[in-house]
Coordinates of N, CA and C in Angstrom, one line a residue:
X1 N 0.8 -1.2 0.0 CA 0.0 0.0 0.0 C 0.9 1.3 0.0
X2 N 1.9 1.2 1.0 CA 2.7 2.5 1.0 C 3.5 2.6 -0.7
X3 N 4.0 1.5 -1.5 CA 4.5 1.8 -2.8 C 3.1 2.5 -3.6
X4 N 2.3 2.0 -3.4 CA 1.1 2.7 -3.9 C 1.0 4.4 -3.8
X5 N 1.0 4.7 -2.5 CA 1.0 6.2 -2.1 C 2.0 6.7 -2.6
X6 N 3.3 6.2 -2.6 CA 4.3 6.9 -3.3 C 4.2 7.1 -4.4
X7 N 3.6 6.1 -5.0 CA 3.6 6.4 -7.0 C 2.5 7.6 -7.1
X8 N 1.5 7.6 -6.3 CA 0.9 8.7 -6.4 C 1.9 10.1 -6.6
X9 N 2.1 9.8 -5.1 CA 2.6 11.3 -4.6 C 3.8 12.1 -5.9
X10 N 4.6 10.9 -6.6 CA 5.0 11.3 -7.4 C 4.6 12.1 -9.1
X11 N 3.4 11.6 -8.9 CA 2.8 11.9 -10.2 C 2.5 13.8 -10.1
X12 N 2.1 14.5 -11.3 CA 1.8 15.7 -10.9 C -0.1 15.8 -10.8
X13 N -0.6 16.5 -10.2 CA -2.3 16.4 -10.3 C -2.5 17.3 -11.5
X14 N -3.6 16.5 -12.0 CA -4.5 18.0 -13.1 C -5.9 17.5 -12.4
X15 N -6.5 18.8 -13.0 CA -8.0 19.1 -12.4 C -8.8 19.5 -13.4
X16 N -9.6 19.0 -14.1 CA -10.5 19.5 -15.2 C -11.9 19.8 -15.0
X17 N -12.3 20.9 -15.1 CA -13.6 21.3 -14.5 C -14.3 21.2 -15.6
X18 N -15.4 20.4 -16.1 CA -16.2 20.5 -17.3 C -18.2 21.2 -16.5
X19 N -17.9 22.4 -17.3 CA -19.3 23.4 -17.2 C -19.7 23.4 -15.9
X20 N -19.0 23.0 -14.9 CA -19.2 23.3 -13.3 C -19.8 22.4 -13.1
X21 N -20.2 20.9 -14.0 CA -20.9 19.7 -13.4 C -19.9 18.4 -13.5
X22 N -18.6 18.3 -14.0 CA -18.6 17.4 -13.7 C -16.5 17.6 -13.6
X23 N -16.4 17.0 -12.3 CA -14.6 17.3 -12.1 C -14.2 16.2 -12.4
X24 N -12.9 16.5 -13.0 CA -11.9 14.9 -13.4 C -10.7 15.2 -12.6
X25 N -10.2 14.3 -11.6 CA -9.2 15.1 -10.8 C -8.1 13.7 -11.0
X26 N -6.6 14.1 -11.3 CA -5.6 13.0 -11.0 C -4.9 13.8 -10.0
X27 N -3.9 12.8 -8.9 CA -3.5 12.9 -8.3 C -3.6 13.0 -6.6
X28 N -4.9 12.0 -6.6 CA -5.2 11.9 -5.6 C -5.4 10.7 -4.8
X29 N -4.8 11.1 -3.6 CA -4.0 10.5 -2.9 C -5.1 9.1 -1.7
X30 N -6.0 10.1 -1.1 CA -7.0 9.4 -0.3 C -8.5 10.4 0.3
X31 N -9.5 10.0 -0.2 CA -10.7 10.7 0.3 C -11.0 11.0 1.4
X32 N -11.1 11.9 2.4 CA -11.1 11.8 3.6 C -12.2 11.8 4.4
X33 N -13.0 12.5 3.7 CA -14.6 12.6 3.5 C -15.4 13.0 2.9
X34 N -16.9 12.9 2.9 CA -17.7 13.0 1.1 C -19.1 12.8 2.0
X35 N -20.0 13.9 1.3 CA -21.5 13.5 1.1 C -21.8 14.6 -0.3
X36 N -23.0 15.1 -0.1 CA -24.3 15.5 -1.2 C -22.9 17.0 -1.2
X37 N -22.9 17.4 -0.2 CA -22.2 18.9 -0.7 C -20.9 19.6 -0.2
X38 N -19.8 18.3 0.2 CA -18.8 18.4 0.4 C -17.8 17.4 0.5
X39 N -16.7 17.5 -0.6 CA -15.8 16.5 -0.6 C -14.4 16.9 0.0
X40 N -13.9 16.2 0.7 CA -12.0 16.4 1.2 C -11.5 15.6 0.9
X41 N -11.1 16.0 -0.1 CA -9.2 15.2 -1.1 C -8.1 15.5 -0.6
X42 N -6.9 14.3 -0.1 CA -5.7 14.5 0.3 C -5.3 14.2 -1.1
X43 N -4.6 15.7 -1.7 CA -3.8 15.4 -2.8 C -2.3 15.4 -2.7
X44 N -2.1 14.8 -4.5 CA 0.1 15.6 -3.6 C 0.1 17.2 -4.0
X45 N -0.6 18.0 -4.2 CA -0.6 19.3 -3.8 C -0.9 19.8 -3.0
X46 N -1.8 18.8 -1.6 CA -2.3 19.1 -0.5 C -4.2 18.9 -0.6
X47 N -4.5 19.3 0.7 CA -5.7 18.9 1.1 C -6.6 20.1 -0.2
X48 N -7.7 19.1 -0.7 CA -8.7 19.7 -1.6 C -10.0 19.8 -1.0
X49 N -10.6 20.7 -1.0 CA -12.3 20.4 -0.5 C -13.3 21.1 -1.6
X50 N -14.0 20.2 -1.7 CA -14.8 20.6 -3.1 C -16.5 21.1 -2.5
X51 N -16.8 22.1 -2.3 CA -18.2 22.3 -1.9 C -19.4 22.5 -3.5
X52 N -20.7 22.2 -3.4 CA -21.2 22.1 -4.2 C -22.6 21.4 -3.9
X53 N -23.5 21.0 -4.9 CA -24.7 20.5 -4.3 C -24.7 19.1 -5.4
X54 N -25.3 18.3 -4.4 CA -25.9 16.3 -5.3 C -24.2 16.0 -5.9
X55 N -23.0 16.3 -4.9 CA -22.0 15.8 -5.4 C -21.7 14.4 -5.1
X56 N -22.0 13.7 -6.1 CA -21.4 12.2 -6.3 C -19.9 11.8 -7.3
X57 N -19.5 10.5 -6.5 CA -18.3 10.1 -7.0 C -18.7 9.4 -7.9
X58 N -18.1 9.5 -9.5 CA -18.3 8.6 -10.6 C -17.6 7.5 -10.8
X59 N -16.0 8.0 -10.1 CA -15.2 6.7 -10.6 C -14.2 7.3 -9.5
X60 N -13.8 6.4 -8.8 CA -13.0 6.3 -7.4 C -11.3 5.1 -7.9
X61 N -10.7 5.3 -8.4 CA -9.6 4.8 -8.4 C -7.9 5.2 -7.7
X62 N -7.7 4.9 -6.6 CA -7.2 5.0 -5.3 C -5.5 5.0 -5.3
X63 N -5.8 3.7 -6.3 CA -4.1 3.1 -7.1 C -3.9 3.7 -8.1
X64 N -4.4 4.3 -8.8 CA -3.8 5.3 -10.0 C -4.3 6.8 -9.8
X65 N -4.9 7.0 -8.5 CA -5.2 8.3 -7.8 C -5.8 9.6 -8.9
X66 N -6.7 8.2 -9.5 CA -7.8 9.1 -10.4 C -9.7 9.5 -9.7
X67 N -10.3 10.7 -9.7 CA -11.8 11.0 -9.2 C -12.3 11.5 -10.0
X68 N -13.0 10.8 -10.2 CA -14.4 11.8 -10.9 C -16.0 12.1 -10.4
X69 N -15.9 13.3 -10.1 CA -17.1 14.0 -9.2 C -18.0 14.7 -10.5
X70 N -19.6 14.4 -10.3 CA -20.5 14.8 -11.0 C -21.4 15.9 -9.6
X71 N -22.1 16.9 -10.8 CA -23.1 17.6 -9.3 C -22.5 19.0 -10.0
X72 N -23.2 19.9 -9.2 CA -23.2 21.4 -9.3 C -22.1 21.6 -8.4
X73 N -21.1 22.0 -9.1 CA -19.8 22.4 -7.9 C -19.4 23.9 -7.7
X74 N -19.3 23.9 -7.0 CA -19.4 25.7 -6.2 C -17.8 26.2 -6.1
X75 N -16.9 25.0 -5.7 CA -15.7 25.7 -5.2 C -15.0 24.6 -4.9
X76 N -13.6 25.1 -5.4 CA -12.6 24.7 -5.2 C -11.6 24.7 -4.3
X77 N -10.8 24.5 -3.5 CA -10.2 25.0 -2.4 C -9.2 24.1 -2.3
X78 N -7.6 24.5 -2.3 CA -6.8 24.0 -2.2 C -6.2 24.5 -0.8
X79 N -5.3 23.9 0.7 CA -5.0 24.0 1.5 C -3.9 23.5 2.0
X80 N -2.4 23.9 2.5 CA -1.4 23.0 2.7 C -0.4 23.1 1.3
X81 N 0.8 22.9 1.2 CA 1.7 22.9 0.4 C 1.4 21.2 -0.3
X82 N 1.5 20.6 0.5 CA 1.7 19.3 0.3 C 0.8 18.0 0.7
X83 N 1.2 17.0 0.7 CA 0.1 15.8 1.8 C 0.5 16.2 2.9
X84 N -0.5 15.6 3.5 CA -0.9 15.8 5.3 C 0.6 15.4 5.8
X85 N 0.5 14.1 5.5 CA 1.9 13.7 6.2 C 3.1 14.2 5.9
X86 N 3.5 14.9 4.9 CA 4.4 15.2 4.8 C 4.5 16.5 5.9
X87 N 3.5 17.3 6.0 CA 3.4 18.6 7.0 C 3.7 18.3 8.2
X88 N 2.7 17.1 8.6 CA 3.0 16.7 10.2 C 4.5 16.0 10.5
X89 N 5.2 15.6 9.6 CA 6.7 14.9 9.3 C 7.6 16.8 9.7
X90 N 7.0 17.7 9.3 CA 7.7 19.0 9.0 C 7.5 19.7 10.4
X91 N 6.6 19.4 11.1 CA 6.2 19.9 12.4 C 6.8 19.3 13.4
X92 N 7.1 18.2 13.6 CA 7.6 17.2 14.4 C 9.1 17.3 14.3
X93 N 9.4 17.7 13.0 CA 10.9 17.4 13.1 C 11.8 18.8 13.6
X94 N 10.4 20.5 14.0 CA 10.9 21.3 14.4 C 10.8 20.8 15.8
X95 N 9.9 20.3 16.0 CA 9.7 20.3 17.6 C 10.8 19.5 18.2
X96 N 11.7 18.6 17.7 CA 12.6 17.4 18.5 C 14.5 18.3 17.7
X97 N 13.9 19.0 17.5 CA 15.4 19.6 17.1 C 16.2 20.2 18.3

């Protein structure tokens, strides 16, 4: 599983917005949470949250860190430089210095 995460992390993300109904996203990493009007994506560009209304996953592929969200999407929001863990690896390693 961890070779998995790495092949992600290495890839670059693209994000394709088609007419505000339907997102095609690579590069992502692990879903964190999801209903009708908000999704959280750990990407390798960092945490994504997608607000919007009747948002459903089309196609969920984990190991090649492909999503496809259908629904009226309102907003995009990118958060964090990087994946989660790399940050909390960056916090920890000021704190024991």
């Amino acid at each position: 599983m961890e070779s998995n995460k790495n092949s992600v992390q290495e890839k670059k993300s693209n994000l394709t917005l088609d007419s505000r109904k339907k997102l095609i996203l690579t590069g992502v990493i692990e879903v964190l949470s999801f209903d009708d009007e908000k999704i959280l994506l750990n990407t390798c560009l960092g945490m994504l949250t997608i607000r919007g209304q009747n948002l459903k996953m089309n196609k969920l592929d984990v190991q090649n860190g492909d999503v496809v969200i259908v629904g009226m999407i309102a907003s995009l929001v990118y958060s964090g430089g990087g994946t989660g863990s790399q940050k909390k690896d960056g916090i920890l390693a000021k704190l024991f210095r």
